[in-house]
């Protein structure tokens, strides 16, 4: 897994190291500190973390020699500090069962794949998992999720295309409860272009869930595509308003140099980051670990 993770963050790390290259060595003067701060922001790390790193360099080493490697060590430490506050794997601890996880995100973000990966992860931990095809708007979404369910080996509850998503969720909770399922993962529509409708639909799903179990949904996980860089931040904002996000999964880190956005998201929103996606297969989801990731990024 280390290799896989390393591969997943290689481009992000190369870009950061490239942006910082050559800034060390000479005496760290104010101008150099400005350049370093700029390089960190250009690497998607976010202004707050960039500011912390700048202050630390200014305190400890100002007008002393500091090689590139020394700078990178400080960067890694500050990145870890920022990420450690939000690194929190999804725990299955709801009683009564099932724990209901709503998965939200724009179409194309990797939502369906992430649901399959989460299902696989929980299966491996010996939990009983069920999926609910709550994105009834797109026929392809229902079919794609059903294919994944079969591949992962978990039951799925579906409804007709264009049908009532809340109805599918109702059926799914009933079945999950009757069959002793531990985790119910619910797919939802990703139509952010029609915010009002999406908001109404999610509100209805919540009402239905609440009638069956006042604690549900236990988690509202927003799936974000890391390749969109800073755009991911505005999605957190909008989905926060529309759906009340409780945690994040960042996908496609393997295909981008913009993984630094994890740090920017951590500092700006403080929402738990549960896991990261580094590939298209069902085993390509990694519970988020701040130490592991910061050592790779920086
Ligand atoms: P949805 O529309 O949000 O449900 O997105 P999908 O789950 O269908 O994913 C969209 C595309 O992104 C598919 O081709 C997936 O294989 C791909 N994808 C999803 N997650 C990852 C990831 O972590 N890494 C890579 N490289 N591709 C991913």
CSV table of N, CA and C in Angstrom, one decimal, residues 9 14 16 22 39 56 78 139 143 146 154 159 166 189 192 203 252 256 258 262 271 276:
chain,number,residue,atom,x,y,z
A,9,UNK,N,0.4,10.2,-4.6
A,9,UNK,CA,0.8,11.6,-4.3
A,9,UNK,C,2.0,12.1,-5.0
A,14,UNK,N,5.9,16.1,-6.2
A,14,UNK,CA,6.8,16.6,-7.2
A,14,UNK,C,6.6,18.1,-7.5
A,16,UNK,N,5.2,20.3,-5.4
A,16,UNK,CA,5.5,21.1,-4.2
A,16,UNK,C,7.0,21.2,-4.1
A,22,UNK,N,15.4,25.4,-4.9
A,22,UNK,CA,16.3,26.5,-5.1
A,22,UNK,C,16.1,27.6,-4.1
A,39,UNK,N,5.1,29.9,-3.2
A,39,UNK,CA,5.2,28.6,-3.7
A,39,UNK,C,4.3,27.6,-3.0
A,56,UNK,N,7.0,30.1,11.0
A,56,UNK,CA,8.0,29.2,11.6
A,56,UNK,C,9.4,29.3,11.1
A,78,UNK,N,4.2,21.1,9.4
A,78,UNK,CA,3.0,21.9,9.4
A,78,UNK,C,1.8,21.3,8.7
A,139,UNK,N,-30.6,6.8,-15.1
A,139,UNK,CA,-30.7,5.4,-15.2
A,139,UNK,C,-29.4,4.8,-15.1
A,143,UNK,N,-27.8,1.6,-12.7
A,143,UNK,CA,-27.1,0.4,-13.3
A,143,UNK,C,-25.7,0.3,-12.9
A,146,UNK,N,-25.5,-0.9,-9.3
A,146,UNK,CA,-25.9,-2.3,-9.2
A,146,UNK,C,-24.7,-3.2,-9.7
A,154,UNK,N,-22.4,-7.2,-2.3
A,154,UNK,CA,-23.3,-6.7,-1.3
A,154,UNK,C,-24.7,-6.5,-1.9
A,159,UNK,N,-34.9,1.4,-7.1
A,159,UNK,CA,-36.2,1.8,-7.5
A,159,UNK,C,-36.2,2.1,-9.0
A,166,UNK,N,-36.6,9.1,-1.9
A,166,UNK,CA,-36.9,8.9,-0.5
A,166,UNK,C,-37.6,7.5,-0.3
A,189,UNK,N,-28.5,11.9,-5.7
A,189,UNK,CA,-28.3,12.6,-7.0
A,189,UNK,C,-27.3,13.7,-6.9
A,192,UNK,N,-26.1,19.4,-8.9
A,192,UNK,CA,-25.8,20.7,-8.2
A,192,UNK,C,-26.4,21.9,-9.0
A,203,UNK,N,-33.7,16.8,1.6
A,203,UNK,CA,-34.5,17.1,2.9
A,203,UNK,C,-35.5,16.0,3.0
A,252,UNK,N,-9.3,10.6,-6.7
A,252,UNK,CA,-8.5,10.9,-7.9
A,252,UNK,C,-7.1,11.6,-7.5
A,256,UNK,N,-3.4,13.7,-10.2
A,256,UNK,CA,-3.4,15.1,-10.1
A,256,UNK,C,-2.1,15.6,-9.3
A,258,UNK,N,-2.6,18.3,-7.6
A,258,UNK,CA,-3.3,19.3,-6.8
A,258,UNK,C,-3.8,18.8,-5.5
A,262,UNK,N,-6.1,19.2,-0.1
A,262,UNK,CA,-6.5,18.5,1.2
A,262,UNK,C,-6.2,19.4,2.4
A,271,UNK,N,-13.5,20.1,8.5
A,271,UNK,CA,-14.4,18.9,8.5
A,271,UNK,C,-13.5,17.6,8.5
A,276,UNK,N,-9.1,8.7,1.2
A,276,UNK,CA,-8.7,9.2,0.0
A,276,UNK,C,-8.7,8.1,-1.1
